[in-house]
XYZ file of C-alpha atoms in Angstrom:
476
model
C 22.416 8.956 51.339
C 24.605 6.408 48.232
C 20.308 5.820 47.818
C 20.137 9.123 47.115
C 23.399 10.159 45.231
C 22.239 7.826 42.169
C 20.112 9.062 39.345
C 18.388 6.795 37.310
C 16.867 6.989 33.903
C 13.908 6.180 32.565
C 14.894 2.547 30.876
C 16.455 1.707 33.826
C 12.794 2.241 35.853
C 11.374 0.561 32.855
C 13.532 -2.774 33.451
C 12.887 -1.997 37.403
C 9.202 -2.538 36.585
C 9.120 -4.755 33.942
C 6.297 -5.444 31.999
C 3.107 -5.987 33.695
C -0.264 -5.533 33.813
C 0.034 -2.030 33.266
C 1.763 -2.098 30.086
C -0.798 -4.557 29.445
C -3.412 -1.941 29.272
C -1.493 0.336 27.070
C -1.580 -2.415 24.683
C -5.334 -3.082 25.153
C -5.435 0.850 24.304
C -3.036 1.307 22.006
C -4.346 -1.248 20.180
C -7.730 -0.016 19.795
C -6.260 2.606 17.610
C -4.217 0.271 15.614
C -6.315 -1.807 14.603
C -8.903 1.082 14.236
C -6.951 2.293 11.631
C -6.460 -1.246 9.979
C -10.157 -1.731 9.934
C -10.105 1.935 7.962
C -7.482 1.576 5.464
C -9.437 -2.692 4.779
C -12.458 -0.290 4.027
C -11.000 1.216 1.124
C -11.682 -2.750 -0.566
C -14.920 -2.675 0.089
C -16.606 0.735 -1.123
C -14.407 1.575 -4.027
C -16.716 -1.574 -5.538
C -19.843 -1.098 -4.617
C -19.954 3.183 -4.674
C -19.126 2.436 -8.264
C -21.847 -0.149 -8.872
C -24.026 2.214 -6.719
C -23.082 5.806 -8.209
C -21.630 4.834 -11.401
C -18.738 5.798 -11.264
C -15.804 5.744 -13.767
C -12.790 3.701 -12.652
C -10.415 6.675 -12.126
C -13.374 8.490 -9.701
C -13.011 4.702 -7.223
C -9.497 4.845 -7.169
C -9.261 8.217 -5.932
C -11.572 7.423 -3.399
C -8.834 5.486 -1.687
C -5.889 8.172 -2.842
C -7.781 10.751 -0.792
C -7.082 8.776 2.364
C -4.325 8.252 1.522
C -3.440 11.923 0.656
C -5.322 13.150 4.286
C -2.843 10.323 5.659
C 0.037 11.963 4.269
C -0.692 15.867 6.284
C -2.250 14.294 9.488
C 1.015 11.942 9.608
C 2.928 15.287 9.619
C 0.945 17.071 11.671
C 0.327 14.676 14.399
C 3.660 13.846 14.526
C 4.441 17.558 16.270
C 1.955 18.178 18.119
C 2.894 14.593 20.047
C 6.195 16.043 20.037
C 5.411 19.345 21.777
C 2.368 18.885 23.030
C 2.089 15.809 24.638
C 1.521 11.952 23.334
C -1.832 12.137 24.590
C -2.550 15.220 22.958
C -1.029 13.997 19.600
C -3.936 10.779 20.066
C -6.701 12.422 21.494
C -7.312 14.302 18.628
C -6.645 11.251 16.273
C -9.706 9.602 17.394
C -11.970 12.323 17.345
C -11.226 13.705 14.033
C -11.593 9.763 12.899
C -14.453 8.886 14.383
C -16.754 11.830 13.576
C -15.483 11.878 10.071
C -15.883 8.071 9.660
C -18.989 7.865 10.577
C -19.875 10.907 8.420
C -19.165 9.324 5.405
C -22.022 6.980 6.044
C -24.247 9.289 5.396
C -22.879 10.891 2.392
C -25.214 12.019 0.114
C -22.893 11.936 -2.834
C -19.152 11.596 -4.575
C -17.942 14.886 -3.617
C -18.799 14.820 0.091
C -17.625 11.474 0.050
C -14.050 12.047 -0.898
C -13.582 14.854 1.171
C -15.038 13.033 4.151
C -12.283 10.197 3.324
C -10.110 12.613 3.445
C -10.752 13.803 6.731
C -10.085 10.961 8.089
C -7.763 10.295 6.213
C -5.755 13.360 8.688
C -6.847 11.636 11.311
C -5.472 8.090 10.395
C -2.930 9.652 9.725
C -1.772 10.231 13.231
C -1.955 6.038 14.168
C 2.147 6.274 14.691
C 1.753 8.195 17.826
C 0.172 5.133 19.991
C 2.652 3.726 18.357
C 5.914 5.566 19.732
C 3.007 6.368 22.999
C 3.403 2.470 23.632
C 7.265 1.749 23.082
C 8.403 4.011 25.606
C 6.195 2.062 28.485
C 7.939 -0.482 27.358
C 11.522 -2.206 29.014
C 14.079 -2.183 26.773
C 15.052 -6.285 26.135
C 11.105 -6.975 25.380
C 10.760 -4.092 23.171
C 10.989 -5.860 19.594
C 8.509 -8.915 21.229
C 6.458 -6.323 22.987
C 5.834 -4.496 19.597
C 4.910 -7.260 16.894
C 2.535 -8.248 20.137
C 0.891 -4.497 19.783
C 0.898 -4.271 15.402
C -1.043 -8.025 15.683
C -3.998 -5.324 16.283
C -3.294 -4.322 12.943
C -4.175 -8.114 12.066
C -7.380 -8.443 13.975
C -8.646 -5.472 11.938
C -8.233 -6.593 8.618
C -9.624 -9.581 9.346
C -12.368 -8.151 11.212
C -13.467 -5.812 8.564
C -13.235 -8.661 6.074
C -15.178 -10.901 8.269
C -17.661 -8.091 8.909
C -17.808 -6.920 5.602
C -18.951 -10.965 4.102
C -21.815 -10.398 6.589
C -22.603 -6.869 6.052
C -21.845 -5.734 2.980
C -24.545 -8.530 0.927
C -27.121 -7.649 3.536
C -27.188 -3.757 4.553
C -24.927 -1.982 2.069
C -22.156 0.036 2.284
C -22.779 2.861 4.657
C -23.081 0.238 7.068
C -19.674 -1.104 6.708
C -18.517 2.591 6.810
C -20.500 3.368 10.736
C -19.517 0.147 11.854
C -15.963 0.737 11.293
C -15.433 4.547 13.310
C -16.652 2.349 16.734
C -13.249 1.205 17.396
C -12.134 5.520 17.411
C -14.897 6.083 19.097
C -13.855 3.696 22.053
C -9.943 5.959 22.205
C -12.686 8.787 23.010
C -14.786 6.316 25.826
C -11.246 5.766 27.829
C -9.305 8.817 26.800
C -9.728 10.247 30.605
C -8.002 7.123 32.064
C -4.407 7.136 29.510
C -0.488 8.559 31.179
C 1.489 11.040 29.618
C 4.541 9.160 28.341
C 7.112 9.176 31.335
C 10.345 9.310 28.589
C 8.334 12.849 26.991
C 7.619 14.282 30.348
C 11.636 14.031 30.962
C 12.577 15.187 27.584
C 10.139 18.459 28.867
C 11.506 18.821 32.243
C 8.935 17.321 34.067
C 10.379 14.692 36.316
C 8.013 15.757 38.647
C 5.238 14.425 36.484
C 7.052 11.853 35.377
C 7.609 9.996 38.659
C 3.534 10.190 39.414
C 3.536 7.936 36.373
C 6.165 5.630 37.367
C 4.899 4.652 40.964
C 1.503 4.168 38.875
C 3.426 1.656 37.079
C 4.657 0.226 39.800
C 1.808 0.232 42.067
C -0.273 -1.695 39.273
C 2.325 -3.920 38.397
C 3.804 -4.584 42.455
C 7.099 -3.630 41.718
C 9.939 -1.568 43.043
C 11.319 1.452 41.249
C 15.173 1.768 41.453
C 17.072 2.766 44.580
C 17.937 7.160 43.727
C 16.169 9.566 42.018
C 15.367 10.187 38.428
C 16.580 11.758 36.016
C 16.826 13.119 32.496
C 17.846 10.485 30.164
C 21.734 9.967 29.926
C 23.671 10.659 26.898
C 24.358 7.371 26.147
C 21.528 6.962 24.874
C 21.884 8.924 22.724
C 22.284 8.494 18.562
C 26.381 9.435 18.348
C 26.958 7.372 21.120
C 25.330 4.410 19.458
C 27.003 5.587 16.022
C 30.343 6.238 17.538
C 30.146 9.853 17.238
C 31.057 12.415 19.535
C 28.600 13.055 22.183
C 29.926 16.809 22.274
C 28.846 17.124 18.486
C 25.854 15.478 19.151
C 24.052 17.184 22.624
C 21.396 19.712 20.381
C 19.873 16.258 20.230
C 18.374 15.605 23.397
C 18.466 19.573 24.894
C 16.413 21.272 22.565
C 12.968 21.746 23.336
C 10.117 23.736 21.849
C 11.432 23.147 18.541
C 8.854 24.691 15.629
C 8.176 22.417 13.140
C 10.846 23.459 10.473
C 13.956 22.940 13.045
C 12.285 19.570 13.627
C 12.205 18.318 10.141
C 15.750 19.917 9.631
C 17.131 18.022 12.689
C 15.526 14.812 10.858
C 18.206 15.497 8.010
C 21.466 16.876 10.292
C 24.377 14.690 9.754
C 24.213 12.381 11.749
C 20.490 11.532 10.991
C 19.992 12.195 7.331
C 21.454 8.568 6.298
C 18.911 6.411 8.432
C 16.156 9.465 7.512
C 16.229 8.942 3.549
C 16.411 5.382 4.210
C 14.048 4.718 6.104
C 11.853 6.944 3.791
C 12.795 4.420 1.237
C 11.818 1.670 2.724
C 8.382 2.998 4.196
C 7.700 4.190 0.894
C 8.559 0.443 -1.009
C 6.342 -1.050 2.064
C 3.087 1.249 1.681
C 3.310 0.485 -2.527
C 3.143 -2.829 -1.998
C 1.114 -3.740 1.172
C -1.588 -1.506 -0.106
C -1.065 -3.063 -3.762
C -1.480 -6.222 -2.505
C -4.522 -5.247 -0.249
C -6.424 -3.733 -3.752
C -4.876 -5.827 -6.102
C -7.016 -9.576 -4.222
C -10.453 -7.076 -4.939
C -8.986 -6.070 -8.614
C -6.930 -9.471 -10.561
C -9.921 -12.470 -10.331
C -13.023 -10.045 -11.743
C -10.107 -8.274 -14.100
C -8.337 -11.492 -15.419
C -12.168 -12.444 -16.067
C -12.787 -8.959 -18.043
C -9.519 -9.441 -20.003
C -9.738 -12.814 -20.720
C -12.454 -13.899 -22.779
C -11.982 -17.857 -23.028
C -13.206 -17.035 -19.295
C -16.847 -17.370 -18.462
C -17.982 -14.053 -16.070
C -19.662 -15.095 -13.149
C -23.436 -13.595 -11.942
C -22.700 -10.277 -9.981
C -23.577 -11.894 -6.565
C -21.247 -15.087 -7.280
C -18.504 -12.562 -8.034
C -19.297 -10.700 -4.580
C -18.714 -13.797 -3.267
C -15.481 -14.024 -4.344
C -14.272 -10.817 -3.605
C -15.474 -11.095 0.114
C -13.890 -14.643 0.410
C -10.304 -13.942 -0.975
C -9.733 -10.601 0.598
C -11.126 -12.921 3.801
C -8.139 -15.368 3.409
C -6.086 -13.101 2.134
C -5.999 -11.003 5.400
C -5.784 -14.519 7.373
C -1.467 -14.563 5.875
C -1.328 -11.129 8.106
C -0.819 -13.847 11.059
C 1.842 -15.875 9.512
C 3.087 -12.454 8.295
C 3.354 -11.172 12.282
C 4.353 -14.435 13.677
C 7.352 -14.690 10.719
C 8.597 -10.868 11.977
C 7.674 -12.186 15.813
C 10.455 -15.217 15.230
C 12.856 -12.771 13.354
C 12.901 -9.344 15.034
C 14.834 -10.220 18.306
C 16.401 -13.236 17.229
C 18.187 -12.148 13.578
C 17.753 -8.275 13.759
C 15.686 -5.985 12.760
C 17.660 -4.839 9.227
C 17.628 -8.440 8.166
C 14.056 -9.442 9.015
C 13.135 -6.598 6.818
C 15.145 -6.931 3.535
C 14.212 -10.976 3.903
C 10.830 -10.161 4.264
C 11.008 -7.491 1.116
C 13.068 -9.610 -1.223
C 10.494 -12.632 -0.748
C 7.785 -10.743 -0.811
C 9.046 -10.169 -4.598
C 9.371 -14.231 -5.275
C 5.409 -14.511 -4.665
C 4.818 -11.412 -6.974
C 7.070 -13.023 -10.045
C 4.319 -15.835 -11.154
C 1.590 -13.067 -11.345
C 3.642 -11.243 -14.111
C 1.048 -13.581 -16.578
C -2.747 -14.691 -15.991
C -2.813 -17.361 -13.292
C -5.685 -19.438 -11.853
C -7.936 -18.009 -9.103
C -6.314 -20.268 -6.604
C -2.834 -20.173 -7.826
C -3.576 -15.820 -8.142
C -5.017 -16.245 -4.026
C -2.167 -18.355 -2.815
C 0.857 -16.118 -4.380
C -1.229 -12.841 -3.240
C -1.247 -14.696 0.771
C 2.451 -15.010 0.900
C 3.414 -11.520 -0.830
C 0.983 -9.988 2.176
C 2.542 -12.173 4.902
C 6.047 -10.694 4.014
C 4.756 -7.313 3.127
C 3.282 -7.282 6.589
C 6.173 -9.031 8.307
C 8.341 -6.115 6.770
C 5.840 -3.315 6.804
C 5.488 -4.367 10.885
C 9.872 -4.424 11.628
C 10.019 -0.965 10.116
C 7.488 0.582 12.294
C 9.446 -0.761 15.230
C 12.924 0.060 13.750
C 11.915 3.716 13.181
C 11.157 5.094 17.001
C 14.773 2.997 18.137
C 16.717 4.986 15.368
C 15.271 8.689 16.555
C 16.106 10.459 19.267
C 13.232 11.563 21.668
C 12.933 14.853 21.556
C 11.867 13.952 17.032
C 10.865 10.552 17.528
C 7.460 11.309 17.033
C 7.664 13.853 14.093
C 10.073 11.387 12.606
C 8.226 8.632 12.633
C 5.565 10.673 11.324
C 7.959 12.039 8.252
C 8.044 8.433 7.500
C 5.003 7.188 7.296
C 3.572 10.214 5.518
C 6.008 9.112 3.122
C 4.826 5.838 3.407
C 1.076 7.196 2.182
C 2.551 8.778 -0.842
C 3.638 5.460 -1.891
C -0.274 3.991 -0.261
C -1.993 7.328 -2.432
C 0.216 6.819 -5.713
C -0.303 2.440 -5.899
C -4.390 2.336 -6.717
C -4.256 5.633 -9.151
C -0.994 3.820 -11.038
C -0.142 -0.010 -10.374
C -4.139 -0.606 -9.735
C -4.903 1.080 -12.923
C -2.711 -0.508 -15.184
C -4.964 -3.687 -13.636
C -7.661 -2.306 -14.674
C -6.962 -1.878 -18.192
C -5.867 -5.137 -18.886
C -1.988 -4.335 -18.653
C -1.387 -6.672 -14.980
C 2.457 -7.660 -16.606
C 3.390 -3.848 -16.745
C 1.736 -3.562 -12.956
C 3.586 -6.108 -11.205
C 6.350 -5.774 -12.572
C 5.502 -1.884 -11.511
C 5.036 -3.831 -7.635
C 8.362 -6.037 -8.602
C 10.787 -3.048 -9.379
C 9.474 -0.598 -5.757
C 9.679 -3.730 -3.126
C 13.334 -4.923 -4.595
C 13.912 -0.966 -4.149
C 13.037 -0.561 -1.023
C 14.627 -3.920 0.119
C 18.289 -2.414 -0.962
C 17.691 0.185 0.677
C 16.939 -1.679 4.453
C 20.063 -3.668 3.651
C 22.102 0.123 4.020
C 20.733 0.445 7.402
C 24.214 1.233 9.106
C 22.320 0.917 12.715
C 21.226 -2.267 14.309
C 19.077 -1.519 17.345
C 18.228 -4.736 18.755
C 18.322 -4.963 21.789
C 19.414 -1.439 22.807
C 18.168 0.829 24.642
C 15.842 3.808 23.106
C 17.724 7.334 22.493
C 17.770 10.114 24.284
């Protein structure tokens, strides 16, 4: 009778089951989705210049190919987050994989610029749901190891960027950009292939009062991990995990956060701006905007700075077209490798130093690396500085993706991460239209100062977070 009287939570069940074979399979599936998004984003470094050469488009039209992807992601981030919170995590990433794979492959056979832009916008809508996989994976991880395993998860993004740079180096000179675009859609098709084997999040099922279905998933985890569930019965997550208790608030005031079901989009959004969450929400938006602006800016600058430096400096000889392309692929590949030490930095710091200090520390160091680029540098120095900047902004970006789901309760977690991601997409959308255009027009100093300002403001915002989530259970 004592065993039956005890009611355990999902977090207690996951802690008892540990991280085993089941979570490894979930990691592999979610990681493929993250790898897919990274490849599609890295594609922007290669498709724009190639299309400009083939179709004779202007610099503004080239930048628009990147910006329209971010515009689609802005819509997708909000849409798929709402779908995920109301219809299940699986439903959210199913539709993102469908949209991304089909539109991505169709982009490879686009007959003209207008069709390409339209299809890349649709790809962006699909990519906007990448955060759903992050939330889904997070909800299977025991609390003590969550930070470390989320860093391992984000390693798939680094693999995707390096893989895309390597594939582009081989494919682009031989077969052209269309083959590269087609190959980039393959990981999204893999998500569809293995979709039927994926489980729903037990935490989400409990929030929908489907504890029997959640118990089936937890029993499956126990079987695959060869572990045992705690004695007793599974119940709804306890109130002690709610945001209010972690902020020393009144539990009775916070109870709507964990009991409301079936909310419409406006109610969910307004909940993000409730008194208990508004501070974290607004600061998260600032940090996401700055991280995205800085990250995608460094990615795009890698393909812009070396050629632009020669164009703007009459003392430097202009290389041949083939030499220029080889230099581009090499520089993008080298700076992509920078994401590996960036992830290592994040992994070492996130559970040792904490989420907040790791975040703002990396952003401020990124400013340090960008500073010398205010003045034109030799190519090797430019590449080295961009390498350091990308390592730091990658670390910060990965940490904010860990921190954000930990700040929000389950009922709005995916939507909260989705909206924050959407704000980041605005940063990514504005970046090529503003900063990169400045570089193209030989205004490198103004461009780098803009990057410095945005990244520095994001770092200051990260210092203002009131909640440190290192080692805490996820909120109910």
